[in-house]
Coordinates of C-alpha atoms and ligand atoms in Angstrom, one line a residue:
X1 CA -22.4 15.2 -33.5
X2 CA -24.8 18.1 -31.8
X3 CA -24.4 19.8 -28.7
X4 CA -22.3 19.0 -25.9
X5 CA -24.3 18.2 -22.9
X6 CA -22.4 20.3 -21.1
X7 CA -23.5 23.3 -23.3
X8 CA -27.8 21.9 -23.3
X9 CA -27.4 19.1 -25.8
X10 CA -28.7 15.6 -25.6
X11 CA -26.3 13.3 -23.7
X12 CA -25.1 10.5 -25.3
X13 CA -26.5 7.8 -23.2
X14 CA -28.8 7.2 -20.3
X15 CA -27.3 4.2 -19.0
X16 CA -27.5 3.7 -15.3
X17 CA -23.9 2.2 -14.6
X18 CA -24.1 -0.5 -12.0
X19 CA -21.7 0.1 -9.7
X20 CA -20.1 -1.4 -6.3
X21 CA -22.7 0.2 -3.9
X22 CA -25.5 -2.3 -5.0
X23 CA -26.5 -5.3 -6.2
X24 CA -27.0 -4.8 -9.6
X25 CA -23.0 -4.1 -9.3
X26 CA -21.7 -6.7 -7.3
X27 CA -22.1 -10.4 -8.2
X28 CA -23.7 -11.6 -4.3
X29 CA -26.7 -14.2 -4.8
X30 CA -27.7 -17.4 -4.0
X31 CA -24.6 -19.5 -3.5
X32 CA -23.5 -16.7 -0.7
X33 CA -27.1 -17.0 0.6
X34 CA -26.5 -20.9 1.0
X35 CA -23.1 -21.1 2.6
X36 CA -24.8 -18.0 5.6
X37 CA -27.6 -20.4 5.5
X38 CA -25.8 -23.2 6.4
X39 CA -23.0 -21.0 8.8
X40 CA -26.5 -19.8 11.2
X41 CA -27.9 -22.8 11.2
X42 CA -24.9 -24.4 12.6
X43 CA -24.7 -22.0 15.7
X44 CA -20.7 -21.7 15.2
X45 CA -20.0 -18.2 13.8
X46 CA -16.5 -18.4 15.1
X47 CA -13.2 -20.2 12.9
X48 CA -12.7 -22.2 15.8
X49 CA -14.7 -25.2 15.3
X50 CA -16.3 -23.5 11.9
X51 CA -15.4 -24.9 8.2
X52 CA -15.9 -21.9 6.2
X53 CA -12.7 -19.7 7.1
X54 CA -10.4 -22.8 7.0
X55 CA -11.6 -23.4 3.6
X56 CA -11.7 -20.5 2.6
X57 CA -8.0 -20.0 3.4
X58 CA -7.2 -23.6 1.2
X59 CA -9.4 -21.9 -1.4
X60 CA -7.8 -18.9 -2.2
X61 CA -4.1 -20.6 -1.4
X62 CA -5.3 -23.1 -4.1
X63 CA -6.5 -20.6 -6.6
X64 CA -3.4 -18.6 -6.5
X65 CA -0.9 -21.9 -6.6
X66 CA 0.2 -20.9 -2.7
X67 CA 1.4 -22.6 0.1
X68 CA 0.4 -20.6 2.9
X69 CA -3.0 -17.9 3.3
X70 CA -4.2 -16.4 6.0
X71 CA -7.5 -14.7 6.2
X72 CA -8.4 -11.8 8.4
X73 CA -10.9 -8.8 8.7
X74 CA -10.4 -6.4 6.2
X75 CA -7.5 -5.4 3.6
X76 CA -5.4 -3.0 5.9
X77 CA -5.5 -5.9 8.4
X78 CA -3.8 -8.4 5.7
X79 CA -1.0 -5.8 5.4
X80 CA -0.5 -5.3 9.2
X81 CA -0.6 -9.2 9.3
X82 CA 1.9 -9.2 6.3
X83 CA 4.0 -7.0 8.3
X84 CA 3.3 -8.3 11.4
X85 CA 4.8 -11.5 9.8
X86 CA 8.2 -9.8 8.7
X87 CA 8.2 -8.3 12.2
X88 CA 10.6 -4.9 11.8
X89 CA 12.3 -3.4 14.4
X90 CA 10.7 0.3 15.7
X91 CA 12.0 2.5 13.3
X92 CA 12.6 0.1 10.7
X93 CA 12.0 2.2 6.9
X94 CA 9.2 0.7 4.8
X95 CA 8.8 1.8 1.3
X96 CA 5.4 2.2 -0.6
X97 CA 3.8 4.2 -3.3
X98 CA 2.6 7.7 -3.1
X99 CA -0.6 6.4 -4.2
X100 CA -2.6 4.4 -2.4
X101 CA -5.6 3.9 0.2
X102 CA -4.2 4.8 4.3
X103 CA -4.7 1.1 4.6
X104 CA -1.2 0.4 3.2
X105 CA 0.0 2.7 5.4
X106 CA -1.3 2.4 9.0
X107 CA 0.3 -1.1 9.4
X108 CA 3.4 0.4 9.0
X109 CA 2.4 2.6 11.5
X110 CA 1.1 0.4 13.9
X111 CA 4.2 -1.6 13.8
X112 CA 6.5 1.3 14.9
X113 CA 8.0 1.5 11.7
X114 CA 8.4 4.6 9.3
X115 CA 6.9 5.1 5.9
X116 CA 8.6 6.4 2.8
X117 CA 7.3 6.6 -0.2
X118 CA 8.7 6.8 -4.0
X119 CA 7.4 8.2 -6.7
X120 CA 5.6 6.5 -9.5
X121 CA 5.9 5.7 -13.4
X122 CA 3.2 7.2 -15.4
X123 CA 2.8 4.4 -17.7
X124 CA 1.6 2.0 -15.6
X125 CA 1.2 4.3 -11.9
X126 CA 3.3 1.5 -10.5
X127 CA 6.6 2.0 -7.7
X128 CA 9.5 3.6 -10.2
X129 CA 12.3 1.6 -9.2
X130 CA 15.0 3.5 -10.0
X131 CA 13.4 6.2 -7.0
X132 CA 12.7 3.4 -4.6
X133 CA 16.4 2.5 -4.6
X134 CA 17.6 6.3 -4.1
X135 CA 15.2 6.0 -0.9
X136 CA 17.0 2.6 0.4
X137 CA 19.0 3.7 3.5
X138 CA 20.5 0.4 6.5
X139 CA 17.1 1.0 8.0
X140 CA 14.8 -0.3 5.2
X141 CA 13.6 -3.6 5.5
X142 CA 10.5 -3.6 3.4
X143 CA 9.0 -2.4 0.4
X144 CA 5.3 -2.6 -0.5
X145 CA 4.5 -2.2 -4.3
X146 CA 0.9 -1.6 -5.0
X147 CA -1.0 -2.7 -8.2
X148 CA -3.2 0.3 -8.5
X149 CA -6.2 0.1 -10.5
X150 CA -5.8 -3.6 -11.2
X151 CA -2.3 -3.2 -13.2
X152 CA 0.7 -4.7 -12.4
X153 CA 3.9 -2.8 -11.0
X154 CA 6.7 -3.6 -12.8
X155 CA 8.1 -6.4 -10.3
X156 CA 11.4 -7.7 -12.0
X157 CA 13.3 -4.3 -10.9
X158 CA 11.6 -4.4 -7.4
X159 CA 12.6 -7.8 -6.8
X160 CA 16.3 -7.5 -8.1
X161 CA 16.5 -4.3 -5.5
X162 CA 15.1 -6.3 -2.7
X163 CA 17.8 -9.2 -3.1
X164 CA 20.5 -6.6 -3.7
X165 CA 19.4 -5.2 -0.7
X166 CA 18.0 -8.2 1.3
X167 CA 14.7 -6.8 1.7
X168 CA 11.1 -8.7 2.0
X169 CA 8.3 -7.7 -0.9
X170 CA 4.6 -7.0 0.5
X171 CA 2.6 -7.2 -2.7
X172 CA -0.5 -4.6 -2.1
X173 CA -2.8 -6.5 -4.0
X174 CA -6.3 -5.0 -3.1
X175 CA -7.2 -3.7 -6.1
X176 CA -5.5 -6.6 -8.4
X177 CA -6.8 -9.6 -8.6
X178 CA -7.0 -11.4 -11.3
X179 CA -3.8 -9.2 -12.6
X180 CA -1.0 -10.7 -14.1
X181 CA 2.9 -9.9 -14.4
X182 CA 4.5 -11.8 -17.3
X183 CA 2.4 -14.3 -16.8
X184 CA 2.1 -15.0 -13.3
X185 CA -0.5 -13.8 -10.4
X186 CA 0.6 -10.6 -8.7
X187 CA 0.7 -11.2 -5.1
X188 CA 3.1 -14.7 -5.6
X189 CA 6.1 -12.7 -6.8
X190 CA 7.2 -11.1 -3.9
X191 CA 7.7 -12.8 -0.3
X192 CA 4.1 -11.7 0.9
X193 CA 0.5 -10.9 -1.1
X194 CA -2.2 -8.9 0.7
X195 CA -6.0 -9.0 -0.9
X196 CA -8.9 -6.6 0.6
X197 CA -12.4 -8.2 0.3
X198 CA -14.0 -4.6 1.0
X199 CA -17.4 -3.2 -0.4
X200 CA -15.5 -2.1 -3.6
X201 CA -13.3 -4.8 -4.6
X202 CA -13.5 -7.3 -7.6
X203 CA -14.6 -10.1 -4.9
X204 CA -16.3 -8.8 -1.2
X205 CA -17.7 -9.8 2.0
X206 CA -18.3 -6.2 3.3
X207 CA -14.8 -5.9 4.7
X208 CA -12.3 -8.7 5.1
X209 CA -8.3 -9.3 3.9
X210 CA -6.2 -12.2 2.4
X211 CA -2.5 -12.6 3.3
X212 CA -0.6 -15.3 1.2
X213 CA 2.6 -17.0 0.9
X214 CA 5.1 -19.8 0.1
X215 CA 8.1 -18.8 2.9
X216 CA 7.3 -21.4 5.7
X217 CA 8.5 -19.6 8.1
X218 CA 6.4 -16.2 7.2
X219 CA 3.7 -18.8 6.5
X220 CA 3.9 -19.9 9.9
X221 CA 3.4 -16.3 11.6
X222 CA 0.9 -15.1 9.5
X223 CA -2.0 -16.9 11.4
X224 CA -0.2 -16.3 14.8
X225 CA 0.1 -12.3 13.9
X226 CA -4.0 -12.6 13.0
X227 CA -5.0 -14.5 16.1
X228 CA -3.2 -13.0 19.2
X229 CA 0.1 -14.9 18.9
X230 CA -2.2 -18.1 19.8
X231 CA -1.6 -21.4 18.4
X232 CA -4.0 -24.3 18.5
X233 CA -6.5 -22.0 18.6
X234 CA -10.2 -23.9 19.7
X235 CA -8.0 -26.5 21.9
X236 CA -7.5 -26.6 25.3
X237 CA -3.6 -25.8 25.2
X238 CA -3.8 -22.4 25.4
X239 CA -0.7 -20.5 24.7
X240 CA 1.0 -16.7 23.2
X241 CA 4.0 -17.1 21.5
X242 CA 4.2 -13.9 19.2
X243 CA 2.5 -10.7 19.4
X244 CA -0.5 -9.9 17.3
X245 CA -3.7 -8.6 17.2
X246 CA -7.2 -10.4 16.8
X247 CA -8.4 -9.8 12.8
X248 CA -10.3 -13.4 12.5
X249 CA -12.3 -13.6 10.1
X250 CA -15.6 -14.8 10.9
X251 CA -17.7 -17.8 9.3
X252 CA -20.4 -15.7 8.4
X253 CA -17.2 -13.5 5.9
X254 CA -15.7 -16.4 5.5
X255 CA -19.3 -18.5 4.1
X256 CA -19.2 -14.9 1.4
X257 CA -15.8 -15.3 0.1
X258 CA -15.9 -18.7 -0.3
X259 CA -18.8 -18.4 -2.7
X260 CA -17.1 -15.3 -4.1
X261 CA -14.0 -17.0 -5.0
X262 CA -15.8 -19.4 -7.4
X263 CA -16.2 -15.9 -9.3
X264 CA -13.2 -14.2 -8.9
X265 CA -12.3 -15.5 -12.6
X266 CA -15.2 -14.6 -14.2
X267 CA -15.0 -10.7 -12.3
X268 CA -11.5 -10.2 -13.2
X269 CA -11.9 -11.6 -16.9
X270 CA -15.1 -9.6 -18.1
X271 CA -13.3 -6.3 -16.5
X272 CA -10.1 -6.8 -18.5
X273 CA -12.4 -7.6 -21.3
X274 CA -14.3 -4.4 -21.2
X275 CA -10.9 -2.1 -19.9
X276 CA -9.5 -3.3 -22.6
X277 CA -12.5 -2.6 -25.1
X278 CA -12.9 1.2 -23.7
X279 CA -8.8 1.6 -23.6
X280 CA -8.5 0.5 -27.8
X281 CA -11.4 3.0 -28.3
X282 CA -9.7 6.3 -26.8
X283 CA -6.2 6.0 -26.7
X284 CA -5.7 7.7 -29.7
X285 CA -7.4 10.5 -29.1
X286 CA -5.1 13.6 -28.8
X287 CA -3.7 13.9 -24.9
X288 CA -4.7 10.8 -23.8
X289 CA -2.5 8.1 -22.6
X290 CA -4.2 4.8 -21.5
X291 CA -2.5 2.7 -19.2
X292 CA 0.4 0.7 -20.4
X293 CA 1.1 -3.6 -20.1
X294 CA 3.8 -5.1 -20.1
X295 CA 4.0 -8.1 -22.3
X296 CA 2.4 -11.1 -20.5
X297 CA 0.4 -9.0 -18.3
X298 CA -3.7 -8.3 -17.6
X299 CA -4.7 -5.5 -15.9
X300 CA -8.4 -6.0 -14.3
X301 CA -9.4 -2.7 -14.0
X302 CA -10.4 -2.0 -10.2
X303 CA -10.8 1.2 -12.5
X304 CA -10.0 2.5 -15.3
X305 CA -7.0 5.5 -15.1
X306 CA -6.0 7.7 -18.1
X307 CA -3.8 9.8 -18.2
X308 CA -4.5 13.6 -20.0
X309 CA -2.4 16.1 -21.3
X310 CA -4.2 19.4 -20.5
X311 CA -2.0 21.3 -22.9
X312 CA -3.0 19.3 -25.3
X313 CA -6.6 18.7 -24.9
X314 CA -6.8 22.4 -24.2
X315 CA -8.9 21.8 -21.1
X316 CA -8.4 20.6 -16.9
X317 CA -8.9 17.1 -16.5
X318 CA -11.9 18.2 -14.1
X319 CA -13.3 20.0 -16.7
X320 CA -13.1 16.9 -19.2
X321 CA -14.3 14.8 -16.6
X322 CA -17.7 17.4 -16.2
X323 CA -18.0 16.9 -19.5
X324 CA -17.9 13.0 -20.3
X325 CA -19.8 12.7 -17.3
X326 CA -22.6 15.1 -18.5
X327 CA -23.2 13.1 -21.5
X328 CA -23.9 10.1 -19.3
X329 CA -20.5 8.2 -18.9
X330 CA -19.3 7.1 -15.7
X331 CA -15.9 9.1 -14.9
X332 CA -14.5 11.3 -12.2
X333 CA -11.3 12.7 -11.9
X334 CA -7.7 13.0 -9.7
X335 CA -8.6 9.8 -7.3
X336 CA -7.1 10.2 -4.1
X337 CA -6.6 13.9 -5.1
X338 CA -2.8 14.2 -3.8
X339 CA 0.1 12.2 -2.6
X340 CA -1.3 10.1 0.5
X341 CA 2.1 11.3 2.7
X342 CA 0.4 15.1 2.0
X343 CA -2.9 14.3 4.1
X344 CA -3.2 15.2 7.4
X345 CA -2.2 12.5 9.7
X346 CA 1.5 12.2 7.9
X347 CA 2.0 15.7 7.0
X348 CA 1.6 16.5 10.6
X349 CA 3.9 13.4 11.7
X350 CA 1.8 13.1 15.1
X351 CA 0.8 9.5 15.5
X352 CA 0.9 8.3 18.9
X353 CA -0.4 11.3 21.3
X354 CA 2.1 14.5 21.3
X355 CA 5.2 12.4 20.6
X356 CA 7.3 12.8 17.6
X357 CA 7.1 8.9 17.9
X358 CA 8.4 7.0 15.6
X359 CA 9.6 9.3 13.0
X360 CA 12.3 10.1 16.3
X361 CA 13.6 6.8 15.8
X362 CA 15.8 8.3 12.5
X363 CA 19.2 9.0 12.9
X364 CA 19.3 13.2 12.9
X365 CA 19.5 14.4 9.4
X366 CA 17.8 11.7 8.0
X367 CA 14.1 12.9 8.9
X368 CA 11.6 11.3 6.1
X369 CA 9.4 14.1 4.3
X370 CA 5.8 14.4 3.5
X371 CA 5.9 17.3 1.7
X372 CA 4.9 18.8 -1.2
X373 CA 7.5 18.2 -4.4
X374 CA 8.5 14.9 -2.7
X375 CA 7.2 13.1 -5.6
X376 CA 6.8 15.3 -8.8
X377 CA 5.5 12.4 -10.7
X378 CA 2.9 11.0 -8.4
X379 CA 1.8 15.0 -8.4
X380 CA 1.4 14.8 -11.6
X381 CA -0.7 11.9 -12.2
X382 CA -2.9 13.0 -9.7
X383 CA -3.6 16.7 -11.4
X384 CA -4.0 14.6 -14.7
X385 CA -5.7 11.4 -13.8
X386 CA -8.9 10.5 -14.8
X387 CA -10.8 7.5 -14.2
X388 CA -13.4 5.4 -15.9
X389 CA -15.4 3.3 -13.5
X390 CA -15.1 -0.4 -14.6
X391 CA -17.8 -3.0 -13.4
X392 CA -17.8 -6.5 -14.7
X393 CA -22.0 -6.5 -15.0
X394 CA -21.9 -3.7 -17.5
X395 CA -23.8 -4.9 -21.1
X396 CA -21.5 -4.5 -24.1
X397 CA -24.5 -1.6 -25.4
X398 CA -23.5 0.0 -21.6
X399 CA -20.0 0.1 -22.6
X400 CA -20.7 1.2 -26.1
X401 CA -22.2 4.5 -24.7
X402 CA -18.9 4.8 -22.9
X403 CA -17.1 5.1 -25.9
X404 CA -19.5 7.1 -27.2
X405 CA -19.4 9.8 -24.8
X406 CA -15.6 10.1 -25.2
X407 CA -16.2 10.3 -29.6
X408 CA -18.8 13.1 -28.9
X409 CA -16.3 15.1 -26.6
X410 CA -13.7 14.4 -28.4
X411 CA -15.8 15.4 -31.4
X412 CA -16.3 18.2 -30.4
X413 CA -12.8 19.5 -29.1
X414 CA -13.0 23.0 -30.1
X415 CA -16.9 23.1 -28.2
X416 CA -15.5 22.0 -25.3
X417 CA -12.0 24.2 -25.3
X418 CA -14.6 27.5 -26.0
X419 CA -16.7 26.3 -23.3
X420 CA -13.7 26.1 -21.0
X421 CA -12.2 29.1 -21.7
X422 CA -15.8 30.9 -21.5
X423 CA -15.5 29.5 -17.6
X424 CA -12.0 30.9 -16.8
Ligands
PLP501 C1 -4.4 -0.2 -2.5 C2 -5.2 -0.4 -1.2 N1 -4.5 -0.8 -0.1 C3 -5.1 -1.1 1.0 C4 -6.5 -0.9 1.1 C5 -7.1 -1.2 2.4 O1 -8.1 -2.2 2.4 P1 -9.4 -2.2 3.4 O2 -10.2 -1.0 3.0 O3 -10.0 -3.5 3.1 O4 -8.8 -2.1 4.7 C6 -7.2 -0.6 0.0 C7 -8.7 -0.4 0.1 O5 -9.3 0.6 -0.1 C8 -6.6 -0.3 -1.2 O6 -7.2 0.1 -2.3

């Protein structure tokens, strides 16, 4: 097999991987062109007055078999509109994962209620529901399961503890469309779905967010909760009737997502067919787990996470990842590096000035914690994660050097263990 890159040999492929920060990466052309054309030229940037945001709100509502979607400016803003919409009382508990972007955590926040977060199954790096419940105290009104990576939590167990516990489901569904759940779109199983349409994501205008559901009376706030607590927005009969924020979306988004919808099947198909592809080629290597899915299910790969066992494999998953990546494959490792709770502006608990505020609003005794050995798991996953960038414009030759790259290393195990230990 020769000489691992990493040691001077040839790399296995020269591929330049398309990926999110370009063009060749992202699937923005003509149609979007059109619909901006047409959104200038009619002076009206603003949804008041404009068609673009109103039908792109049907759209998306339509495409996911929903009653109710309400657009906004970016993906944390759907969540804050989501929770704006359930409307908890300061000091209200919301559960989430311990992985995740700050964006499903700041509307929490900003709603004067407290995060807590459970730790995570390593099959599929969704919510473990048997933790979640140990976490469930009088206070928790929420929980917000997030598909990472494109693959579905498992939602049966989340949604019996909610109606056990007569709690509202905010699907985080920013890195999961397209993904399925025994056969049915995340983001319609629980009471509330949240989409990001940032830079990254399988479908983008730059930065923008999605909020859907079928619960009339949620359905009813959502667009209140995005638009100042103003009904009849445009008309004369100006009124507030609920607080909120402004997140509209604009036409100009709105002309990009409406064109980017019309995609979103084709993007979330030709990732699950290439995840898929790489996944069969390299899970039976030794110490790698690939993600598992549960019967009915599609992941979409926002990315690609495996799992390693370092005892195993005999090196760190940062070292494997130096090495697949020297031979030309597109990989990093650990993600978000460690449990988002164990980043600054949680671990320090200071939100709002010098206050305590609201993590004061727990009864004494009860004080949530970010700290280290909170989640074991979710530590875990981190230290062994490591993840294969997934775009839905790679050729099939692009991903064939993919799984080359992983044959050579793997290859080549006792190379890469003596060049490991050579390092230490
Ligand atoms: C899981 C998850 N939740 C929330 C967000 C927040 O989305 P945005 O960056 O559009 O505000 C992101 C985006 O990075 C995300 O990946």
């Amino acid at each position: 097999m020769g000489i691992l890159a990493i040691n001077g040999g040839d790399p296995v492929t020269q591929t330049k991987y398309p990926g999110v920060g370009s063009a060749a990466g992202r699937t923005i052309g003509k149609e979007e062109l059109a619909n901006l054309q047409e959104v200038v030229e009619s002076g009206m940037l603003n949804r008041s007055g404009g068609k673009f945001v109103p039908a792109v709100e049907r759209k998306f509502a339509e495409h996911l078999g929903m009653k109710y979607c309400a657009s906004s400016t970016s993906g944390t803003a759907a969540i804050h509109v989501a929770v704006g919409a359930v409307n908890p009382d300061p000091g209200d508990e919301i559960i989430t994962g311990s992985i995740t972007d700050m964006g499903t955590v700041i509307p929490i926040l900003a709603q004067n209620a407290i995060p807590v977060f459970a730790d995570l199954r390593r099959d599929n790096m969704g919510l473990d529901a048997t933790d979640v419940e140990r976490r469930i105290t009088e206070r928790t009104k929420a929980i917000i399961p997030v598909h990472l990576a494109g693959n579905a939590t498992d939602m049966d167990p989340i949604m019996a503890l909610a109606e056990k516990h007569n709690l509202y489901v905010i699907e985080d569904c920013s890195q999961a469309y397209g993904t399925l759940y025994k056969g049915r779109h995340v983001g319609t199983i629980g009471h509330l779905g949240t989409f990001s349409l940032q830079q990254s994501k399988h479908i983008t205008c730059g930065d923008g967010g999605l909020t859907v559901t079928n619960d009339d009376d949620l359905g009813d706030r959502l667009p209140l909760f995005a638009n100042k607590g103003w009904p009849n927005y445009g008309s004369a009969d100006r009124d507030y009737v609920m607080f909120g924020m402004n997140y509209r979306m604009t036409e100009l988004q709105a002309a990009v997502v409406h064109a980017q919808i019309d995609k979103v099947d084709w993007v979330t198909t030709r990732r699950a067919e290439i995840g898929d592809r790489i996944c069969a080629a390299v899970a039976d290597y030794p110490g790698i787990q690939a993600p598992s899915i549960t019967e009915g299910g599609r992941h979409t790969y926002w990315f690609l996470g495996l799992l390693v066992d370092q005892d195993i494999i005999g090196v760190s998953t940062t070292f494997l990842a130096r090495a697949l990546a020297r031979e030309g494959a597109p990989v990093s490792a650990h993600y978000i590096g460690r449990p988002i709770f164990m980043y600054d502006l949680l671990k320090n608990k200071r939100i709002y000035g010098n206050s305590d505020f609201p993590f004061n609003l727990q009864p004494a005794g009860r004080e949530v914690r970010y700290e280290q050995g909170e989640t074991p798991r979710t530590e875990a996953i981190l230290d062994d994660l490591l993840s294969v960038a997934v775009n839905e414009n790679y050729t099939d030759e692009a991903v064939d050097g993919i799984i080359a790259c992983f044959a050579k290393v793997f290859g080549n195990l006792d190379e890469l263990r003596e060049s490991y230990a050579a390092e230490q």
